[in-house]
């Protein structure tokens, strides 16, 4: 667990690339960067604290705050996005940031939208990319620019935006960016809802429905853990095919059911079981007074976000979900290991 930083003073506010370039960089120290679109919450603060811990007391932590117009499909969504720079400065400083780089759109894109952009490739056509065409091209373009401007040794991103994280890692690898990309776990409220700047738009009833996203993910995780435990028992205690029938004849119903489950543990389609556990929770929420409208539920390969087949029973996976509750669209995900107990 990271320890909250105690900054020496307020974070320096930088508004231009020239001011950022002039920011003194301690010799031999690491610079860590946390990129945000502002409206900072505890999830962002946790990222900054992690960056502070990694950079060390003599390192430097820079937080970027920039609402990137290239990744918004509709002008209304861009206009609706909250801008809270004064509060963001306070959150960043309290979490241990040395500087906040908050440029204007004109500073980042002088002369208008850039003619040359990063193309995200096939991964950007899936899930979030299918729902928001062009979003990931715009995201990678601004991340590339901000990496060049801030020149960090290490950049930190949240696991909540898992597809974004995977694409940034791919860009850094494919285009030889000299920076280390580090992920931090999703931060959740006490009720399980993943922290997001969009949560502020939820009414009390909408928030109650929205909790189905995390409940679905946790149900899938718990079902997977139970399946792993069952398989471990099946390996340790092989069950003869006739044992269940024999126990049933003796009236040992619970023992018979357990024996039958052990006997059948091997051929279970793990990926299908995981998906079904989550779908059950989401289907119930679809019938709530304020319904959850599912966009997608997907169990994907973390490397390229392709769907995993139902019979996949080993390796890493990400279970991702997106849905609308009222006018608010929410996403969430959870990493899973299909071949070992979580």
PDB file of N, CA, C and O in Angstrom, residues 264-333:
ATOM      1  N   UNK A 264     -17.321 -34.024 -13.025  1.00  0.00           N
ATOM      2  CA  UNK A 264     -17.514 -33.246 -14.239  1.00  0.00           C
ATOM      3  C   UNK A 264     -16.671 -31.978 -14.285  1.00  0.00           C
ATOM      4  O   UNK A 264     -16.776 -31.189 -15.216  1.00  0.00           O
ATOM      5  N   UNK A 265     -15.805 -31.783 -13.297  1.00  0.00           N
ATOM      6  CA  UNK A 265     -15.064 -30.527 -13.209  1.00  0.00           C
ATOM      7  C   UNK A 265     -14.119 -30.316 -14.379  1.00  0.00           C
ATOM      8  O   UNK A 265     -13.875 -29.189 -14.796  1.00  0.00           O
ATOM      9  N   UNK A 266     -13.564 -31.360 -14.928  1.00  0.00           N
ATOM     10  CA  UNK A 266     -12.568 -31.235 -15.978  1.00  0.00           C
ATOM     11  C   UNK A 266     -13.037 -30.540 -17.238  1.00  0.00           C
ATOM     12  O   UNK A 266     -12.431 -29.580 -17.688  1.00  0.00           O
ATOM     13  N   UNK A 267     -14.125 -30.987 -17.856  1.00  0.00           N
ATOM     14  CA  UNK A 267     -14.496 -30.463 -19.167  1.00  0.00           C
ATOM     15  C   UNK A 267     -15.302 -29.161 -19.165  1.00  0.00           C
ATOM     16  O   UNK A 267     -15.797 -28.752 -20.203  1.00  0.00           O
ATOM     17  N   UNK A 268     -15.442 -28.494 -18.039  1.00  0.00           N
ATOM     18  CA  UNK A 268     -16.223 -27.260 -17.980  1.00  0.00           C
ATOM     19  C   UNK A 268     -15.593 -26.190 -18.879  1.00  0.00           C
ATOM     20  O   UNK A 268     -14.387 -26.025 -18.916  1.00  0.00           O
ATOM     21  N   UNK A 269     -16.426 -25.475 -19.637  1.00  0.00           N
ATOM     22  CA  UNK A 269     -15.962 -24.416 -20.530  1.00  0.00           C
ATOM     23  C   UNK A 269     -15.772 -23.147 -19.704  1.00  0.00           C
ATOM     24  O   UNK A 269     -16.710 -22.382 -19.474  1.00  0.00           O
ATOM     25  N   UNK A 270     -14.543 -22.923 -19.262  1.00  0.00           N
ATOM     26  CA  UNK A 270     -14.261 -21.892 -18.270  1.00  0.00           C
ATOM     27  C   UNK A 270     -14.702 -20.509 -18.718  1.00  0.00           C
ATOM     28  O   UNK A 270     -15.375 -19.784 -17.984  1.00  0.00           O
ATOM     29  N   UNK A 271     -14.321 -20.094 -19.915  1.00  0.00           N
ATOM     30  CA  UNK A 271     -14.665 -18.753 -20.378  1.00  0.00           C
ATOM     31  C   UNK A 271     -16.181 -18.559 -20.432  1.00  0.00           C
ATOM     32  O   UNK A 271     -16.699 -17.488 -20.085  1.00  0.00           O
ATOM     33  N   UNK A 272     -16.894 -19.591 -20.857  1.00  0.00           N
ATOM     34  CA  UNK A 272     -18.355 -19.503 -20.925  1.00  0.00           C
ATOM     35  C   UNK A 272     -18.952 -19.350 -19.531  1.00  0.00           C
ATOM     36  O   UNK A 272     -19.900 -18.571 -19.333  1.00  0.00           O
ATOM     37  N   UNK A 273     -18.410 -20.072 -18.562  1.00  0.00           N
ATOM     38  CA  UNK A 273     -18.896 -19.974 -17.180  1.00  0.00           C
ATOM     39  C   UNK A 273     -18.705 -18.558 -16.649  1.00  0.00           C
ATOM     40  O   UNK A 273     -19.593 -17.985 -15.996  1.00  0.00           O
ATOM     41  N   UNK A 274     -17.552 -17.976 -16.925  1.00  0.00           N
ATOM     42  CA  UNK A 274     -17.260 -16.611 -16.471  1.00  0.00           C
ATOM     43  C   UNK A 274     -18.252 -15.623 -17.070  1.00  0.00           C
ATOM     44  O   UNK A 274     -18.836 -14.781 -16.369  1.00  0.00           O
ATOM     45  N   UNK A 275     -18.456 -15.709 -18.372  1.00  0.00           N
ATOM     46  CA  UNK A 275     -19.395 -14.802 -19.039  1.00  0.00           C
ATOM     47  C   UNK A 275     -20.817 -14.969 -18.496  1.00  0.00           C
ATOM     48  O   UNK A 275     -21.519 -13.991 -18.247  1.00  0.00           O
ATOM     49  N   UNK A 276     -21.238 -16.215 -18.330  1.00  0.00           N
ATOM     50  CA  UNK A 276     -22.613 -16.475 -17.878  1.00  0.00           C
ATOM     51  C   UNK A 276     -22.866 -15.911 -16.484  1.00  0.00           C
ATOM     52  O   UNK A 276     -23.956 -15.391 -16.204  1.00  0.00           O
ATOM     53  N   UNK A 277     -21.868 -16.024 -15.607  1.00  0.00           N
ATOM     54  CA  UNK A 277     -22.037 -15.495 -14.249  1.00  0.00           C
ATOM     55  C   UNK A 277     -22.262 -13.986 -14.282  1.00  0.00           C
ATOM     56  O   UNK A 277     -23.103 -13.443 -13.558  1.00  0.00           O
ATOM     57  N   UNK A 278     -21.509 -13.289 -15.132  1.00  0.00           N
ATOM     58  CA  UNK A 278     -21.675 -11.835 -15.240  1.00  0.00           C
ATOM     59  C   UNK A 278     -22.995 -11.480 -15.910  1.00  0.00           C
ATOM     60  O   UNK A 278     -23.693 -10.548 -15.486  1.00  0.00           O
ATOM     61  N   UNK A 279     -23.371 -12.223 -16.951  1.00  0.00           N
ATOM     62  CA  UNK A 279     -24.614 -11.922 -17.682  1.00  0.00           C
ATOM     63  C   UNK A 279     -25.838 -12.039 -16.786  1.00  0.00           C
ATOM     64  O   UNK A 279     -26.810 -11.286 -16.927  1.00  0.00           O
ATOM     65  N   UNK A 280     -25.818 -12.989 -15.853  1.00  0.00           N
ATOM     66  CA  UNK A 280     -26.953 -13.173 -14.955  1.00  0.00           C
ATOM     67  C   UNK A 280     -27.221 -11.910 -14.150  1.00  0.00           C
ATOM     68  O   UNK A 280     -28.372 -11.471 -14.000  1.00  0.00           O
ATOM     69  N   UNK A 281     -26.172 -11.297 -13.634  1.00  0.00           N
ATOM     70  CA  UNK A 281     -26.311 -10.072 -12.843  1.00  0.00           C
ATOM     71  C   UNK A 281     -26.777  -8.915 -13.726  1.00  0.00           C
ATOM     72  O   UNK A 281     -27.660  -8.130 -13.357  1.00  0.00           O
ATOM     73  N   UNK A 282     -26.207  -8.801 -14.907  1.00  0.00           N
ATOM     74  CA  UNK A 282     -26.552  -7.698 -15.804  1.00  0.00           C
ATOM     75  C   UNK A 282     -27.983  -7.807 -16.308  1.00  0.00           C
ATOM     76  O   UNK A 282     -28.677  -6.799 -16.479  1.00  0.00           O
ATOM     77  N   UNK A 283     -28.432  -9.040 -16.545  1.00  0.00           N
ATOM     78  CA  UNK A 283     -29.807  -9.248 -17.012  1.00  0.00           C
ATOM     79  C   UNK A 283     -30.802  -8.799 -15.953  1.00  0.00           C
ATOM     80  O   UNK A 283     -31.852  -8.212 -16.273  1.00  0.00           O
ATOM     81  N   UNK A 284     -30.505  -9.052 -14.708  1.00  0.00           N
ATOM     82  CA  UNK A 284     -31.393  -8.608 -13.621  1.00  0.00           C
ATOM     83  C   UNK A 284     -31.458  -7.086 -13.573  1.00  0.00           C
ATOM     84  O   UNK A 284     -32.528  -6.495 -13.403  1.00  0.00           O
ATOM     85  N   UNK A 285     -30.303  -6.427 -13.762  1.00  0.00           N
ATOM     86  CA  UNK A 285     -30.262  -4.966 -13.720  1.00  0.00           C
ATOM     87  C   UNK A 285     -31.001  -4.347 -14.904  1.00  0.00           C
ATOM     88  O   UNK A 285     -31.506  -3.223 -14.809  1.00  0.00           O
ATOM     89  N   UNK A 286     -31.086  -5.075 -16.002  1.00  0.00           N
ATOM     90  CA  UNK A 286     -31.812  -4.563 -17.165  1.00  0.00           C
ATOM     91  C   UNK A 286     -33.299  -4.408 -16.876  1.00  0.00           C
ATOM     92  O   UNK A 286     -33.988  -3.633 -17.548  1.00  0.00           O
ATOM     93  N   UNK A 287     -33.788  -5.125 -15.864  1.00  0.00           N
ATOM     94  CA  UNK A 287     -35.192  -5.029 -15.495  1.00  0.00           C
ATOM     95  C   UNK A 287     -35.456  -4.122 -14.315  1.00  0.00           C
ATOM     96  O   UNK A 287     -36.583  -4.090 -13.803  1.00  0.00           O
ATOM     97  N   UNK A 288     -34.450  -3.381 -13.870  1.00  0.00           N
ATOM     98  CA  UNK A 288     -34.622  -2.476 -12.734  1.00  0.00           C
ATOM     99  C   UNK A 288     -35.502  -1.293 -13.114  1.00  0.00           C
ATOM    100  O   UNK A 288     -35.748  -1.017 -14.292  1.00  0.00           O
ATOM    101  N   UNK A 289     -35.977  -0.569 -12.102  1.00  0.00           N
ATOM    102  CA  UNK A 289     -36.838   0.590 -12.360  1.00  0.00           C
ATOM    103  C   UNK A 289     -36.117   1.605 -13.231  1.00  0.00           C
ATOM    104  O   UNK A 289     -36.704   2.204 -14.134  1.00  0.00           O
ATOM    105  N   UNK A 290     -34.840   1.834 -12.923  1.00  0.00           N
ATOM    106  CA  UNK A 290     -33.970   2.579 -13.833  1.00  0.00           C
ATOM    107  C   UNK A 290     -33.094   1.526 -14.491  1.00  0.00           C
ATOM    108  O   UNK A 290     -32.153   1.022 -13.890  1.00  0.00           O
ATOM    109  N   UNK A 291     -33.388   1.143 -15.723  1.00  0.00           N
ATOM    110  CA  UNK A 291     -32.721  -0.026 -16.312  1.00  0.00           C
ATOM    111  C   UNK A 291     -31.288   0.235 -16.730  1.00  0.00           C
ATOM    112  O   UNK A 291     -30.912   1.356 -17.081  1.00  0.00           O
ATOM    113  N   UNK A 292     -30.508  -0.819 -16.681  1.00  0.00           N
ATOM    114  CA  UNK A 292     -29.160  -0.806 -17.233  1.00  0.00           C
ATOM    115  C   UNK A 292     -29.253  -1.260 -18.688  1.00  0.00           C
ATOM    116  O   UNK A 292     -29.818  -2.319 -18.975  1.00  0.00           O
ATOM    117  N   UNK A 293     -28.724  -0.454 -19.589  1.00  0.00           N
ATOM    118  CA  UNK A 293     -28.749  -0.782 -21.018  1.00  0.00           C
ATOM    119  C   UNK A 293     -27.340  -1.211 -21.420  1.00  0.00           C
ATOM    120  O   UNK A 293     -26.431  -0.376 -21.517  1.00  0.00           O
ATOM    121  N   UNK A 294     -27.179  -2.497 -21.627  1.00  0.00           N
ATOM    122  CA  UNK A 294     -25.847  -3.051 -21.874  1.00  0.00           C
ATOM    123  C   UNK A 294     -25.338  -2.674 -23.261  1.00  0.00           C
ATOM    124  O   UNK A 294     -26.041  -2.807 -24.249  1.00  0.00           O
ATOM    125  N   UNK A 295     -24.108  -2.214 -23.310  1.00  0.00           N
ATOM    126  CA  UNK A 295     -23.425  -1.964 -24.575  1.00  0.00           C
ATOM    127  C   UNK A 295     -22.655  -3.223 -24.968  1.00  0.00           C
ATOM    128  O   UNK A 295     -22.850  -3.771 -26.042  1.00  0.00           O
ATOM    129  N   UNK A 296     -21.801  -3.693 -24.067  1.00  0.00           N
ATOM    130  CA  UNK A 296     -21.110  -4.959 -24.326  1.00  0.00           C
ATOM    131  C   UNK A 296     -20.643  -5.587 -23.018  1.00  0.00           C
ATOM    132  O   UNK A 296     -20.447  -4.912 -22.010  1.00  0.00           O
ATOM    133  N   UNK A 297     -20.512  -6.896 -23.055  1.00  0.00           N
ATOM    134  CA  UNK A 297     -19.811  -7.670 -22.036  1.00  0.00           C
ATOM    135  C   UNK A 297     -18.862  -8.560 -22.819  1.00  0.00           C
ATOM    136  O   UNK A 297     -19.299  -9.300 -23.709  1.00  0.00           O
ATOM    137  N   UNK A 298     -17.578  -8.481 -22.519  1.00  0.00           N
ATOM    138  CA  UNK A 298     -16.592  -9.203 -23.324  1.00  0.00           C
ATOM    139  C   UNK A 298     -15.486  -9.753 -22.444  1.00  0.00           C
ATOM    140  O   UNK A 298     -15.000  -9.073 -21.538  1.00  0.00           O
ATOM    141  N   UNK A 299     -15.098 -11.003 -22.723  1.00  0.00           N
ATOM    142  CA  UNK A 299     -13.937 -11.618 -22.085  1.00  0.00           C
ATOM    143  C   UNK A 299     -12.855 -11.675 -23.148  1.00  0.00           C
ATOM    144  O   UNK A 299     -12.992 -12.391 -24.146  1.00  0.00           O
ATOM    145  N   UNK A 300     -11.782 -10.910 -22.946  1.00  0.00           N
ATOM    146  CA  UNK A 300     -10.833 -10.679 -24.024  1.00  0.00           C
ATOM    147  C   UNK A 300      -9.397 -10.987 -23.622  1.00  0.00           C
ATOM    148  O   UNK A 300      -9.048 -11.040 -22.439  1.00  0.00           O
ATOM    149  N   UNK A 301      -8.574 -11.169 -24.651  1.00  0.00           N
ATOM    150  CA  UNK A 301      -7.130 -11.319 -24.487  1.00  0.00           C
ATOM    151  C   UNK A 301      -6.557  -9.953 -24.119  1.00  0.00           C
ATOM    152  O   UNK A 301      -6.802  -8.969 -24.828  1.00  0.00           O
ATOM    153  N   UNK A 302      -5.796  -9.838 -23.025  1.00  0.00           N
ATOM    154  CA  UNK A 302      -5.266  -8.530 -22.616  1.00  0.00           C
ATOM    155  C   UNK A 302      -4.322  -7.903 -23.640  1.00  0.00           C
ATOM    156  O   UNK A 302      -4.142  -6.684 -23.636  1.00  0.00           O
ATOM    157  N   UNK A 303      -3.731  -8.714 -24.515  1.00  0.00           N
ATOM    158  CA  UNK A 303      -2.755  -8.188 -25.460  1.00  0.00           C
ATOM    159  C   UNK A 303      -3.387  -7.443 -26.619  1.00  0.00           C
ATOM    160  O   UNK A 303      -2.864  -6.423 -27.075  1.00  0.00           O
ATOM    161  N   UNK A 304      -4.529  -7.954 -27.121  1.00  0.00           N
ATOM    162  CA  UNK A 304      -5.113  -7.332 -28.312  1.00  0.00           C
ATOM    163  C   UNK A 304      -6.632  -7.142 -28.245  1.00  0.00           C
ATOM    164  O   UNK A 304      -7.254  -6.673 -29.178  1.00  0.00           O
ATOM    165  N   UNK A 305      -7.232  -7.505 -27.138  1.00  0.00           N
ATOM    166  CA  UNK A 305      -8.666  -7.329 -26.890  1.00  0.00           C
ATOM    167  C   UNK A 305      -9.545  -8.095 -27.875  1.00  0.00           C
ATOM    168  O   UNK A 305     -10.667  -7.704 -28.145  1.00  0.00           O
ATOM    169  N   UNK A 306      -9.044  -9.221 -28.374  1.00  0.00           N
ATOM    170  CA  UNK A 306      -9.889 -10.128 -29.141  1.00  0.00           C
ATOM    171  C   UNK A 306     -10.655 -11.018 -28.172  1.00  0.00           C
ATOM    172  O   UNK A 306     -10.161 -11.368 -27.095  1.00  0.00           O
ATOM    173  N   UNK A 307     -11.881 -11.397 -28.556  1.00  0.00           N
ATOM    174  CA  UNK A 307     -12.718 -12.247 -27.704  1.00  0.00           C
ATOM    175  C   UNK A 307     -12.090 -13.629 -27.541  1.00  0.00           C
ATOM    176  O   UNK A 307     -11.566 -14.204 -28.498  1.00  0.00           O
ATOM    177  N   UNK A 308     -12.165 -14.146 -26.328  1.00  0.00           N
ATOM    178  CA  UNK A 308     -11.663 -15.487 -26.054  1.00  0.00           C
ATOM    179  C   UNK A 308     -12.761 -16.513 -26.321  1.00  0.00           C
ATOM    180  O   UNK A 308     -13.935 -16.260 -26.050  1.00  0.00           O
ATOM    181  N   UNK A 309     -12.407 -17.692 -26.839  1.00  0.00           N
ATOM    182  CA  UNK A 309     -13.418 -18.729 -27.070  1.00  0.00           C
ATOM    183  C   UNK A 309     -13.968 -19.266 -25.757  1.00  0.00           C
ATOM    184  O   UNK A 309     -13.310 -19.191 -24.714  1.00  0.00           O
ATOM    185  N   UNK A 310     -15.174 -19.816 -25.807  1.00  0.00           N
ATOM    186  CA  UNK A 310     -15.837 -20.295 -24.591  1.00  0.00           C
ATOM    187  C   UNK A 310     -15.054 -21.367 -23.861  1.00  0.00           C
ATOM    188  O   UNK A 310     -15.171 -21.510 -22.639  1.00  0.00           O
ATOM    189  N   UNK A 311     -14.256 -22.150 -24.586  1.00  0.00           N
ATOM    190  CA  UNK A 311     -13.549 -23.249 -23.945  1.00  0.00           C
ATOM    191  C   UNK A 311     -12.147 -22.868 -23.469  1.00  0.00           C
ATOM    192  O   UNK A 311     -11.384 -23.742 -23.040  1.00  0.00           O
ATOM    193  N   UNK A 312     -11.784 -21.578 -23.537  1.00  0.00           N
ATOM    194  CA  UNK A 312     -10.470 -21.167 -23.030  1.00  0.00           C
ATOM    195  C   UNK A 312     -10.436 -21.392 -21.517  1.00  0.00           C
ATOM    196  O   UNK A 312     -11.302 -20.936 -20.792  1.00  0.00           O
ATOM    197  N   UNK A 313      -9.423 -22.100 -21.049  1.00  0.00           N
ATOM    198  CA  UNK A 313      -9.345 -22.404 -19.622  1.00  0.00           C
ATOM    199  C   UNK A 313      -7.961 -22.156 -19.050  1.00  0.00           C
ATOM    200  O   UNK A 313      -7.593 -22.723 -18.024  1.00  0.00           O
ATOM    201  N   UNK A 314      -7.176 -21.302 -19.711  1.00  0.00           N
ATOM    202  CA  UNK A 314      -5.862 -20.963 -19.183  1.00  0.00           C
ATOM    203  C   UNK A 314      -5.461 -19.574 -19.648  1.00  0.00           C
ATOM    204  O   UNK A 314      -6.029 -19.027 -20.598  1.00  0.00           O
ATOM    205  N   UNK A 315      -4.487 -19.008 -18.952  1.00  0.00           N
ATOM    206  CA  UNK A 315      -3.954 -17.710 -19.339  1.00  0.00           C
ATOM    207  C   UNK A 315      -4.722 -16.537 -18.774  1.00  0.00           C
ATOM    208  O   UNK A 315      -5.766 -16.678 -18.149  1.00  0.00           O
ATOM    209  N   UNK A 316      -4.183 -15.353 -19.020  1.00  0.00           N
ATOM    210  CA  UNK A 316      -4.799 -14.135 -18.531  1.00  0.00           C
ATOM    211  C   UNK A 316      -5.962 -13.697 -19.401  1.00  0.00           C
ATOM    212  O   UNK A 316      -6.071 -14.061 -20.570  1.00  0.00           O
ATOM    213  N   UNK A 317      -6.849 -12.916 -18.820  1.00  0.00           N
ATOM    214  CA  UNK A 317      -8.010 -12.400 -19.533  1.00  0.00           C
ATOM    215  C   UNK A 317      -8.464 -11.117 -18.855  1.00  0.00           C
ATOM    216  O   UNK A 317      -8.116 -10.845 -17.698  1.00  0.00           O
ATOM    217  N   UNK A 318      -9.235 -10.333 -19.584  1.00  0.00           N
ATOM    218  CA  UNK A 318      -9.899  -9.160 -19.015  1.00  0.00           C
ATOM    219  C   UNK A 318     -11.388  -9.295 -19.299  1.00  0.00           C
ATOM    220  O   UNK A 318     -11.782  -9.497 -20.454  1.00  0.00           O
ATOM    221  N   UNK A 319     -12.176  -9.211 -18.252  1.00  0.00           N
ATOM    222  CA  UNK A 319     -13.627  -9.195 -18.407  1.00  0.00           C
ATOM    223  C   UNK A 319     -14.045  -7.734 -18.363  1.00  0.00           C
ATOM    224  O   UNK A 319     -13.861  -7.053 -17.348  1.00  0.00           O
ATOM    225  N   UNK A 320     -14.564  -7.243 -19.486  1.00  0.00           N
ATOM    226  CA  UNK A 320     -14.889  -5.824 -19.626  1.00  0.00           C
ATOM    227  C   UNK A 320     -16.376  -5.642 -19.886  1.00  0.00           C
ATOM    228  O   UNK A 320     -17.013  -6.457 -20.560  1.00  0.00           O
ATOM    229  N   UNK A 321     -16.907  -4.556 -19.343  1.00  0.00           N
ATOM    230  CA  UNK A 321     -18.335  -4.271 -19.502  1.00  0.00           C
ATOM    231  C   UNK A 321     -18.525  -2.781 -19.724  1.00  0.00           C
ATOM    232  O   UNK A 321     -17.770  -1.951 -19.187  1.00  0.00           O
ATOM    233  N   UNK A 322     -19.500  -2.447 -20.547  1.00  0.00           N
ATOM    234  CA  UNK A 322     -19.901  -1.055 -20.754  1.00  0.00           C
ATOM    235  C   UNK A 322     -21.414  -1.004 -20.837  1.00  0.00           C
ATOM    236  O   UNK A 322     -22.047  -1.891 -21.423  1.00  0.00           O
ATOM    237  N   UNK A 323     -22.011   0.027 -20.247  1.00  0.00           N
ATOM    238  CA  UNK A 323     -23.467   0.134 -20.235  1.00  0.00           C
ATOM    239  C   UNK A 323     -23.874   1.575 -19.996  1.00  0.00           C
ATOM    240  O   UNK A 323     -23.085   2.390 -19.494  1.00  0.00           O
ATOM    241  N   UNK A 324     -25.110   1.868 -20.347  1.00  0.00           N
ATOM    242  CA  UNK A 324     -25.687   3.177 -20.056  1.00  0.00           C
ATOM    243  C   UNK A 324     -26.696   3.040 -18.922  1.00  0.00           C
ATOM    244  O   UNK A 324     -27.493   2.102 -18.906  1.00  0.00           O
ATOM    245  N   UNK A 325     -26.642   3.994 -18.034  1.00  0.00           N
ATOM    246  CA  UNK A 325     -27.646   4.115 -16.979  1.00  0.00           C
ATOM    247  C   UNK A 325     -28.161   5.539 -17.055  1.00  0.00           C
ATOM    248  O   UNK A 325     -27.426   6.491 -16.789  1.00  0.00           O
ATOM    249  N   UNK A 326     -29.408   5.682 -17.476  1.00  0.00           N
ATOM    250  CA  UNK A 326     -29.897   7.021 -17.770  1.00  0.00           C
ATOM    251  C   UNK A 326     -29.123   7.573 -18.954  1.00  0.00           C
ATOM    252  O   UNK A 326     -28.953   6.910 -19.971  1.00  0.00           O
ATOM    253  N   UNK A 327     -28.587   8.776 -18.795  1.00  0.00           N
ATOM    254  CA  UNK A 327     -27.824   9.407 -19.876  1.00  0.00           C
ATOM    255  C   UNK A 327     -26.326   9.189 -19.749  1.00  0.00           C
ATOM    256  O   UNK A 327     -25.552   9.702 -20.545  1.00  0.00           O
ATOM    257  N   UNK A 328     -25.925   8.417 -18.745  1.00  0.00           N
ATOM    258  CA  UNK A 328     -24.501   8.271 -18.446  1.00  0.00           C
ATOM    259  C   UNK A 328     -23.982   6.908 -18.897  1.00  0.00           C
ATOM    260  O   UNK A 328     -24.563   5.877 -18.564  1.00  0.00           O
ATOM    261  N   UNK A 329     -22.900   6.922 -19.644  1.00  0.00           N
ATOM    262  CA  UNK A 329     -22.259   5.690 -20.094  1.00  0.00           C
ATOM    263  C   UNK A 329     -21.080   5.382 -19.175  1.00  0.00           C
ATOM    264  O   UNK A 329     -20.224   6.248 -18.929  1.00  0.00           O
ATOM    265  N   UNK A 330     -21.032   4.150 -18.683  1.00  0.00           N
ATOM    266  CA  UNK A 330     -20.002   3.726 -17.740  1.00  0.00           C
ATOM    267  C   UNK A 330     -19.275   2.499 -18.262  1.00  0.00           C
ATOM    268  O   UNK A 330     -19.861   1.675 -18.963  1.00  0.00           O
ATOM    269  N   UNK A 331     -17.989   2.385 -17.900  1.00  0.00           N
ATOM    270  CA  UNK A 331     -17.213   1.196 -18.229  1.00  0.00           C
ATOM    271  C   UNK A 331     -16.566   0.659 -16.967  1.00  0.00           C
ATOM    272  O   UNK A 331     -16.369   1.378 -15.984  1.00  0.00           O
ATOM    273  N   UNK A 332     -16.233  -0.624 -16.992  1.00  0.00           N
ATOM    274  CA  UNK A 332     -15.531  -1.255 -15.881  1.00  0.00           C
ATOM    275  C   UNK A 332     -14.897  -2.531 -16.419  1.00  0.00           C
ATOM    276  O   UNK A 332     -15.255  -3.024 -17.498  1.00  0.00           O
ATOM    277  N   UNK A 333     -13.941  -3.066 -15.686  1.00  0.00           N
ATOM    278  CA  UNK A 333     -13.314  -4.328 -16.079  1.00  0.00           C
ATOM    279  C   UNK A 333     -12.595  -4.932 -14.895  1.00  0.00           C
ATOM    280  O   UNK A 333     -12.379  -4.265 -13.871  1.00  0.00           O
TER     281      UNK A 333
END
